[in-house]
XYZ file of C-alpha atoms in Angstrom:
498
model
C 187.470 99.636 78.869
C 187.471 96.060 79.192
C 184.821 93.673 79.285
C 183.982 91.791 82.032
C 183.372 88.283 82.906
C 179.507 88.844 82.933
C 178.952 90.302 79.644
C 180.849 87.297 78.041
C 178.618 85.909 75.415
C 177.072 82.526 75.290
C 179.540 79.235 75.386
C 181.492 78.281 71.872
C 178.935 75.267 71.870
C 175.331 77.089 72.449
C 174.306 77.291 69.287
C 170.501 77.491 67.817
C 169.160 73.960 66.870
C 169.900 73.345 63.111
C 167.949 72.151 60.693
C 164.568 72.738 62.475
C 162.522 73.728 59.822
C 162.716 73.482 55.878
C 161.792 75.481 53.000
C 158.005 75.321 53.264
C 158.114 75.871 56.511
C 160.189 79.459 56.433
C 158.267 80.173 53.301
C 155.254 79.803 55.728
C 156.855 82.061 58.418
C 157.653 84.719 55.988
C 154.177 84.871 54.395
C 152.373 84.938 58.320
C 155.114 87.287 59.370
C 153.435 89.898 56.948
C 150.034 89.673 58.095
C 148.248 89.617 54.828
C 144.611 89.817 55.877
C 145.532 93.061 58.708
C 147.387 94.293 56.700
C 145.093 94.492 53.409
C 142.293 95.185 56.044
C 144.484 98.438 57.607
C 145.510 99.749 54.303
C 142.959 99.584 51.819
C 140.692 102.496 52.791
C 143.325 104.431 53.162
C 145.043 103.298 50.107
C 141.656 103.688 47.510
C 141.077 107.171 49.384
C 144.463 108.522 47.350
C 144.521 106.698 44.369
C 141.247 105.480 43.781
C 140.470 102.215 41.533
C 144.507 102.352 40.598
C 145.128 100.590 44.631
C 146.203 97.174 42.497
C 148.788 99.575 40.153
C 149.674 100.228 44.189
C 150.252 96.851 45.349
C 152.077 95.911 42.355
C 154.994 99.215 42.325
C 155.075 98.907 46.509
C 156.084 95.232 45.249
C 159.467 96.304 42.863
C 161.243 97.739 45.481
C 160.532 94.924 48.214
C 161.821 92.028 45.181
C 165.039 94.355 45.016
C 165.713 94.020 48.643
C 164.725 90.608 48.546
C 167.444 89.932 45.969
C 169.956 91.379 48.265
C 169.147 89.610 51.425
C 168.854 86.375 49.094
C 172.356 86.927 48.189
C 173.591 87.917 51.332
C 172.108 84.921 52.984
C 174.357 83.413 50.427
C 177.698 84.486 52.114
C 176.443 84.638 55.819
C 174.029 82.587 57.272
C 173.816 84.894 60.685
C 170.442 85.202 61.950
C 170.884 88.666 62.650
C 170.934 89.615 59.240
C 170.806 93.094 58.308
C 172.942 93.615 61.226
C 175.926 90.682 60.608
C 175.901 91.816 56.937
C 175.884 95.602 56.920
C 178.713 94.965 59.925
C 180.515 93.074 57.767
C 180.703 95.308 54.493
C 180.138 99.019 56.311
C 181.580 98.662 59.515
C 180.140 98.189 63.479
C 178.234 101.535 63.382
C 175.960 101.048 61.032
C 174.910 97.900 61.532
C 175.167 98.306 64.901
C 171.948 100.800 63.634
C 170.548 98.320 61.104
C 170.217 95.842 64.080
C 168.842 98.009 66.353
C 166.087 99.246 63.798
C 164.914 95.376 63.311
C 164.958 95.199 67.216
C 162.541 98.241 67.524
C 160.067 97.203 64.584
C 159.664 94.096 66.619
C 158.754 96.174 69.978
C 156.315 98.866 68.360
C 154.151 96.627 66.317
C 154.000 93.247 68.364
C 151.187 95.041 70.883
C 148.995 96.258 68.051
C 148.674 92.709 66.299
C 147.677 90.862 69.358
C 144.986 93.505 69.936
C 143.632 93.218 66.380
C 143.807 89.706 66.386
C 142.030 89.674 70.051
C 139.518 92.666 68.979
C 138.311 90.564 65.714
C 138.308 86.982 67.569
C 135.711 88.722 69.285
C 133.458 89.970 67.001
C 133.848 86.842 64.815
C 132.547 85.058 67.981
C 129.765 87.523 68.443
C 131.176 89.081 71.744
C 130.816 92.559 70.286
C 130.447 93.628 74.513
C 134.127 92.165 75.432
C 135.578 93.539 72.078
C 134.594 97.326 73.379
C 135.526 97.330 76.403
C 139.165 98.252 76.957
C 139.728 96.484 80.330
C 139.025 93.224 78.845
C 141.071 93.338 75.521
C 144.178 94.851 77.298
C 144.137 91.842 79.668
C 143.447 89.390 76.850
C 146.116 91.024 74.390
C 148.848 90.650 77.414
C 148.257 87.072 77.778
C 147.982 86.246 73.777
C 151.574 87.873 73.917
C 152.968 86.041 76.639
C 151.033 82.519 74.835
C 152.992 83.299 71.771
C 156.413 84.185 72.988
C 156.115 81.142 74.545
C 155.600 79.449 71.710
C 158.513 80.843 69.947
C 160.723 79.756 73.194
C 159.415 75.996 73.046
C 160.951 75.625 69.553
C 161.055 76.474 66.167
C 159.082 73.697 64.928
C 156.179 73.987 67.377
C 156.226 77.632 65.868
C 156.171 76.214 62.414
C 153.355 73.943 62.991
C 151.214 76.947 64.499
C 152.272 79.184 61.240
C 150.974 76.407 58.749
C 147.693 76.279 60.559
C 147.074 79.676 60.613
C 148.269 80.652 56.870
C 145.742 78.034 55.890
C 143.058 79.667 58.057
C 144.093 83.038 56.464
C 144.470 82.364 52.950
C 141.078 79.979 52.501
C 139.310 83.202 54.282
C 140.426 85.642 51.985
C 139.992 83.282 49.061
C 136.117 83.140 50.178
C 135.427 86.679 50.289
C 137.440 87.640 47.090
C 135.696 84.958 45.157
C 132.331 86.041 46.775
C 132.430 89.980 46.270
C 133.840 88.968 42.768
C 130.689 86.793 41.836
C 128.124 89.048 43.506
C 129.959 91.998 41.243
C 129.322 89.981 38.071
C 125.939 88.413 39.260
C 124.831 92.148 39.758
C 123.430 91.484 43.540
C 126.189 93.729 45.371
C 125.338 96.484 47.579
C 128.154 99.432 47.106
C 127.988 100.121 43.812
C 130.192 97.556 42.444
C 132.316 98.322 39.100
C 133.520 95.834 36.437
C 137.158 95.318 37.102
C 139.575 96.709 34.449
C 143.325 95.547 33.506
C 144.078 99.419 33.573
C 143.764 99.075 37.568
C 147.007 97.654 37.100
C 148.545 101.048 36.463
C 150.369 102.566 39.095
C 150.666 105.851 37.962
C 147.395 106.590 37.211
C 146.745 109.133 40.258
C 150.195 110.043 39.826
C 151.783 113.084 42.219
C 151.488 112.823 46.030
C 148.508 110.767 46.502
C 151.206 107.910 44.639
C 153.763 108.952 47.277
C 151.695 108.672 50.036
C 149.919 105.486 48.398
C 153.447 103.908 48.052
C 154.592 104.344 51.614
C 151.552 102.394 52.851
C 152.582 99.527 50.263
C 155.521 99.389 51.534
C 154.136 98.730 55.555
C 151.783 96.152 54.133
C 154.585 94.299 52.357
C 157.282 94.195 55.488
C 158.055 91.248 57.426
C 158.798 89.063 54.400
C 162.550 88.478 55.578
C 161.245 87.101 59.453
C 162.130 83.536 57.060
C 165.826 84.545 56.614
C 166.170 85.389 60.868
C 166.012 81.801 61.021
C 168.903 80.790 58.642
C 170.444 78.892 61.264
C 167.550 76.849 62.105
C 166.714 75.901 58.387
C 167.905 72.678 56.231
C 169.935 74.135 53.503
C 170.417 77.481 54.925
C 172.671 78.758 52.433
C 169.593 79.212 49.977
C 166.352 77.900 50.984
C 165.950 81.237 53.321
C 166.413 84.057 50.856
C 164.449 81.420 48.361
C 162.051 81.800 50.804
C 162.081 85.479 51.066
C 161.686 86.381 47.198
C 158.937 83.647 47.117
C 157.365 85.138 50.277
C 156.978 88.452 48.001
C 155.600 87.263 45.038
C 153.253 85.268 46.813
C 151.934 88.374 48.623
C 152.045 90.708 44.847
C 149.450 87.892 44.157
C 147.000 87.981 47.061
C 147.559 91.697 47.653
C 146.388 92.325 43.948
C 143.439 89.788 43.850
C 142.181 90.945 47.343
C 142.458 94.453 46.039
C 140.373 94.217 43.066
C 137.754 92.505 44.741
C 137.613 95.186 47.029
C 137.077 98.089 44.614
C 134.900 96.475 42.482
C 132.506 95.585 45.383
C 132.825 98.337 47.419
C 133.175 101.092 44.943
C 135.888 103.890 45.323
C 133.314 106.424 46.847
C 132.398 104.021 49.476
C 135.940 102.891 50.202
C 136.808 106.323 50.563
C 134.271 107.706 52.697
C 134.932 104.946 55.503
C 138.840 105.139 55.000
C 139.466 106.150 58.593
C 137.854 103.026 59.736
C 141.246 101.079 59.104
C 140.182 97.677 59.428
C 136.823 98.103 60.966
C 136.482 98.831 56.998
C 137.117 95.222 56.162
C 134.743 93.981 58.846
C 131.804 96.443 57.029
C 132.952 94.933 53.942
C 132.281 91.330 55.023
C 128.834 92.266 56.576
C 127.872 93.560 52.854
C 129.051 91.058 50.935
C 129.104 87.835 53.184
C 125.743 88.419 55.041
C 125.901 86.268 57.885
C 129.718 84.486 56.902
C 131.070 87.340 57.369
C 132.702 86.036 60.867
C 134.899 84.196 58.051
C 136.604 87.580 56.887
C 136.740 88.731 60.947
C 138.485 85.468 61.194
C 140.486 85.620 58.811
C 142.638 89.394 59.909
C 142.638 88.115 63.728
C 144.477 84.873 62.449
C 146.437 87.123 59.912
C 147.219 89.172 63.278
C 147.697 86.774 65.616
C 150.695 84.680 63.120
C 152.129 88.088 63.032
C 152.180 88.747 66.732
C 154.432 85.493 67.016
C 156.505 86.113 63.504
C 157.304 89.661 64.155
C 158.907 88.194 67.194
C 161.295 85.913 65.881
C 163.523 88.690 63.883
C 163.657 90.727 67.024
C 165.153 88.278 69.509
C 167.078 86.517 66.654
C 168.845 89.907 66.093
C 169.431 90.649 69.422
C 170.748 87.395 69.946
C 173.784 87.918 67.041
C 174.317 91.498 68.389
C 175.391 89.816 72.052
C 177.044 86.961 69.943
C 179.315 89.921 69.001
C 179.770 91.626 71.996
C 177.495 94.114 70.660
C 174.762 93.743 73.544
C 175.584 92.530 76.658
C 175.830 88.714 76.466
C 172.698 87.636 78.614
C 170.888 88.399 75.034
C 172.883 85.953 73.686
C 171.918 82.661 76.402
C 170.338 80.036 74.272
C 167.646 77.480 75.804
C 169.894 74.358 76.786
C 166.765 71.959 75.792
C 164.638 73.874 73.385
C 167.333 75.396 71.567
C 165.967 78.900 71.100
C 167.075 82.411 72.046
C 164.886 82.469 75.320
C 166.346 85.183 77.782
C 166.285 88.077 74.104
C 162.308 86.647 73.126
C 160.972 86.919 76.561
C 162.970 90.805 76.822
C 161.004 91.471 73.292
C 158.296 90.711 74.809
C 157.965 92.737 77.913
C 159.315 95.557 76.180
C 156.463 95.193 73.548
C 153.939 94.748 76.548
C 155.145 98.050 78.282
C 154.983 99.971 74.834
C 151.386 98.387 74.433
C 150.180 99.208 77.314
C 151.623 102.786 77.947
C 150.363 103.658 74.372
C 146.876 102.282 74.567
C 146.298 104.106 77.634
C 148.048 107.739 76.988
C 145.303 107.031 73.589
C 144.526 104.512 70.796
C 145.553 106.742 68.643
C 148.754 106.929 70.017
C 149.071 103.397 69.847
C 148.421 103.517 65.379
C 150.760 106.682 65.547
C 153.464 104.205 66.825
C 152.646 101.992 63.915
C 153.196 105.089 61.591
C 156.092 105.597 63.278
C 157.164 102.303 61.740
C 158.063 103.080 58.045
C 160.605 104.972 59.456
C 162.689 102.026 60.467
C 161.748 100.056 57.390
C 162.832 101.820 55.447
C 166.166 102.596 56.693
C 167.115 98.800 57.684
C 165.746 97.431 54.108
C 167.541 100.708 52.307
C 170.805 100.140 54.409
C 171.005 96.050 53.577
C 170.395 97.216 49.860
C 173.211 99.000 50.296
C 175.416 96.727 52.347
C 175.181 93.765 49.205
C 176.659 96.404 46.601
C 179.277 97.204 48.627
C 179.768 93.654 49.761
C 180.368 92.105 46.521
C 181.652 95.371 44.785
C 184.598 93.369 43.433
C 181.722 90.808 41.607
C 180.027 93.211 39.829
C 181.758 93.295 37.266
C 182.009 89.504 36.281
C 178.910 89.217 34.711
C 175.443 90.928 33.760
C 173.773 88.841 36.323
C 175.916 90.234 38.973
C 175.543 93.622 38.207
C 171.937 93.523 37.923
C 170.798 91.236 40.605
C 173.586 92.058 43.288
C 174.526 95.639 42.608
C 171.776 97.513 40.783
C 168.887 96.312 42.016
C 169.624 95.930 45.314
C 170.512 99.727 44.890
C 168.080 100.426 42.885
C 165.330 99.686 45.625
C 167.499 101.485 48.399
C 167.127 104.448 46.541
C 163.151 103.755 46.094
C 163.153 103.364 49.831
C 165.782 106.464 50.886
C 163.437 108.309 48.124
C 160.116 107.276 50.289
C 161.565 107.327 53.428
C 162.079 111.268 53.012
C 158.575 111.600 51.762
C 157.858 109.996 55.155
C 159.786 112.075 57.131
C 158.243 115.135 55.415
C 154.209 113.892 55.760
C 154.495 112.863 59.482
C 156.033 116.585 60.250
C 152.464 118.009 59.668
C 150.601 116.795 62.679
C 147.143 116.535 60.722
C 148.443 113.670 59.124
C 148.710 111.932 62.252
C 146.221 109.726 63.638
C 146.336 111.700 67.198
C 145.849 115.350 64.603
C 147.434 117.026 67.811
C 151.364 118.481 67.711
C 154.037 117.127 69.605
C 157.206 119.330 69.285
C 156.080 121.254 66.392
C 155.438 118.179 64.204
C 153.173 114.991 64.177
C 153.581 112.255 67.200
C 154.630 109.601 64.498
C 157.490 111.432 63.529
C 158.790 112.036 67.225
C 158.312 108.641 67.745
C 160.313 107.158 65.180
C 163.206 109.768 65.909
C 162.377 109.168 69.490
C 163.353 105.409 68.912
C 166.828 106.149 66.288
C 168.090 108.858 68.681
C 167.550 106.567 71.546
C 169.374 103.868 69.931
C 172.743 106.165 69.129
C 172.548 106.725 72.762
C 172.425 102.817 73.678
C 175.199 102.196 70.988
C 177.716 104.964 71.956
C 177.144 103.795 75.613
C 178.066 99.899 74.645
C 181.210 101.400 72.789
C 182.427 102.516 75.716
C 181.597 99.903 77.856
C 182.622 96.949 75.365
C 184.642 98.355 72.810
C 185.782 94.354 71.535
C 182.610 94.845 69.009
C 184.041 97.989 67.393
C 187.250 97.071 66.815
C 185.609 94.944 63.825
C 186.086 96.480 60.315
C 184.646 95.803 57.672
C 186.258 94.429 54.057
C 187.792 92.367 56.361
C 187.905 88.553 54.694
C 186.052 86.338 56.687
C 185.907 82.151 54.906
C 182.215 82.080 55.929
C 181.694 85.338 53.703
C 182.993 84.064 50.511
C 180.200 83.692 48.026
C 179.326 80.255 47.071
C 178.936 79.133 43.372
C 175.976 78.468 41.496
């Protein structure tokens, strides 16, 4: 079937606005897009209720498998500066199907999670500001979350720099907030004046394996969630000065910088807290980290609240950017219809596929919150799913990309074909292990049974199933997409030298 006139994509000359932003800046972007502080603050309990005082051995083995796929979309930044990413590359060396898929997973991750962060980052505004009575009632943080999401798409549709600018301010709030409380749990740990029976830090923290078995499974899967949204800085490839390598530059540097702050954050934690405390309150997510601040910060502790609603509130406009970036090069291609692909004539952005994130993400917010909260961290769950499967399937897409380099040197074969595999198998590995712990309901925040298995699990295949639908639908509706294949030599795609 033919496509018609109004599914054409945008005009030869609507392009995004080039060099916008520069290294720093996406470096920035990628950091934010992570959510350090909500992200430490959601997973910690949790984390030190499986492994213990081994949750820095954690943060540093969720961390190898992340570099590996870094490498990968580092290198395949390389060849194709696309700002859909996973989905131009995995098009490119797998075929239309499957990245067809890998897009539509990025897409998703964008919609589930978007309506969480603004909450958080509205919820701990207000306790930080001592409105403890607005923060509990669920009238006013619904309406307030709404409108922080429509403030911040609206940021990301009045340019990219604007949305630089508000990234550097808030990474800055962040980090100098987490600084303060490691550095002050630290010295009341050595002074001897903490609270929860502190414990000297040790270097054999450091060891991963030292719960070994499934709590390191389970453990892993959660480091993997706190470490995602590194590669928001490569969605904006187009939009960055030297955008053949400062993105996936920015990208590895995005996770080492995060190894770093997850690790010192972490052993502050345990040694001020204690695993027996940390344990006991796991299943206050990040209300944890609030309790935390209150014990060791006293009457600062509004810095620590401050610093996860900032953390949250860079991620509610980050997590954007890879969604409507995608789904712009998907209508590029004919692969969604092309009104996804209209690009602001002044501001230069992807308007008309940020603002449909965005009500999407409101409606899944909204619905969620008020079938149950719980449902609402069940759809966060839900998440790994997708993570893993778009980061395992562009690990997967560079090997096969640049299977005829592999063999030209050691460097090759290491950084472009085995590790990139390498941490697609870590991923595929964890992703079943997922799969496996969200099919027993109890292990759902909900505890009830939908189908037979755990709401997270029917969410996430919920989500893929829906999006075979959607694709097999646009095959047959605009087939131009699908008559792509891949292998196919492409002057844009051939790798640049060193």
């Amino acid at each position: 079937m033919a496509e018609d006139v109004t599914d054409a994509g945008p005009p030869p000359s609507a392009s995004l606005k080039p060099d916008a932003i520069g290294f720093l800046d996406a470096l920035v972007i990628g950091l934010n897009a992570t959510s350090p502080a909500y992200s430490m603050a959601a997973a910690i309990g949790p984390v030190v209720a499986l492994v213990g005082v081994y949750a820095p051995g954690v943060m540093l083995a969720s961390f190898v498998p992340m570099l590996l796929i870094a490498s990968a979309f580092y290198h395949l930044n390389r060849a194709d500066q696309d700002c859909g990413t996973t989905f131009s590359w995995v098009t490119r060396a797998m075929g239309p199907w499957a990245g067809w898929l890998g897009g539509w997973a990025i897409t998703m991750t964008g919609v589930l999670v978007v309506g969480s962060l603004a909450d958080v980052a509205v919820t701990f505004f207000l306790l930080s500001a001592g409105l403890d009575g607005w923060a509990a009632n669920d009238a006013v943080r619904q309406v307030l979350t709404v409108l922080l999401i429509l403030v911040m798409t609206a940021v990301c549709v009045i340019g990219t720099e604007v949305s630089a600018r508000v990234q550097d301010v808030l990474i800055l709030a962040q980090v100098a907030c987490l600084l303060a409380f490691a550095v002050v749990a630290l010295y009341r740990v050595y002074a001897g004046t903490g609270t929860l029976g502190p414990t000297e830090p040790r270097l054999a923290w450091l060891d991963p394996f030292g719960a070994g078995g499934a709590p390191l499974t389970s453990s892993l899967l959660l480091g993997v969630f706190i470490y995602w949204g590194w590669e928001s800085a490569v969605n904006l490839t187009e939009e960055t000065e030297d955008s053949a390598t400062a993105p996936g530059m920015a990208a590895v540097w995005s996770t080492v910088l995060l190894l770093v702050t997850y690790v010192a954050v972490a052993y502050a934690v345990v040694a001020y807290a204690g695993t027996d405390y940390l344990a006991e309150n796991a299943a206050e997510e990040e209300f944890l980290f609030a309790q935390l601040a209150k014990e060791a910060m006293g009457d600062w502790d509004w810095v620590v609240l401050l610093a996860v609603s900032t953390s949250a509130l860079a991620s509610t406009q980050t997590t954007i950017i890879p969604a409507s970036r995608t789904a712009l090069s998907m209508a590029r291609r004919h692969a969604l219809p092309g009104r996804f692909g209209h690009i602001h004539p002044r501001f230069r952005t992807p308007d008309v596929s940020t603002w449909w994130v965005a009500g999407i993400a409101v409606a899944w917010y909204l619905t969620l919150y008020n079938l149950s909260e719980n449902a609402l961290f069940d759809s966060l769950t839900a998440l790994s799913l997708l993570i893993a499967f778009y980061y395992a399937l562009t690990g997967i897409a560079c090997a096969v990309y640049y299977r005829r380099e592999l063999t030209s040197g050691v460097r090759n074969f290491l950084l472009i074909g085995l590790g990139p595999l390498a941490g697609a198998g870590l991923l595929a590995w964890l992703l079943a292990e997922s799969v496996a712990d969200m099919a027993d309901p109890d292990n759902s925040y909900s505890g009830v049974s939908w189908l037979g298995v755990g709401p997270p699990l029917v969410m996430g295949l919920a989500v893929f199933l829906t999006g075979v639908v959607l694709m097999v639908v646009r095959r047959l509706r605009a087939p131009a997409f699908w008559s792509e294949r891949p292998g196919v030599v492409d002057p844009r795609l051939v790798p640049r030298k060193e």
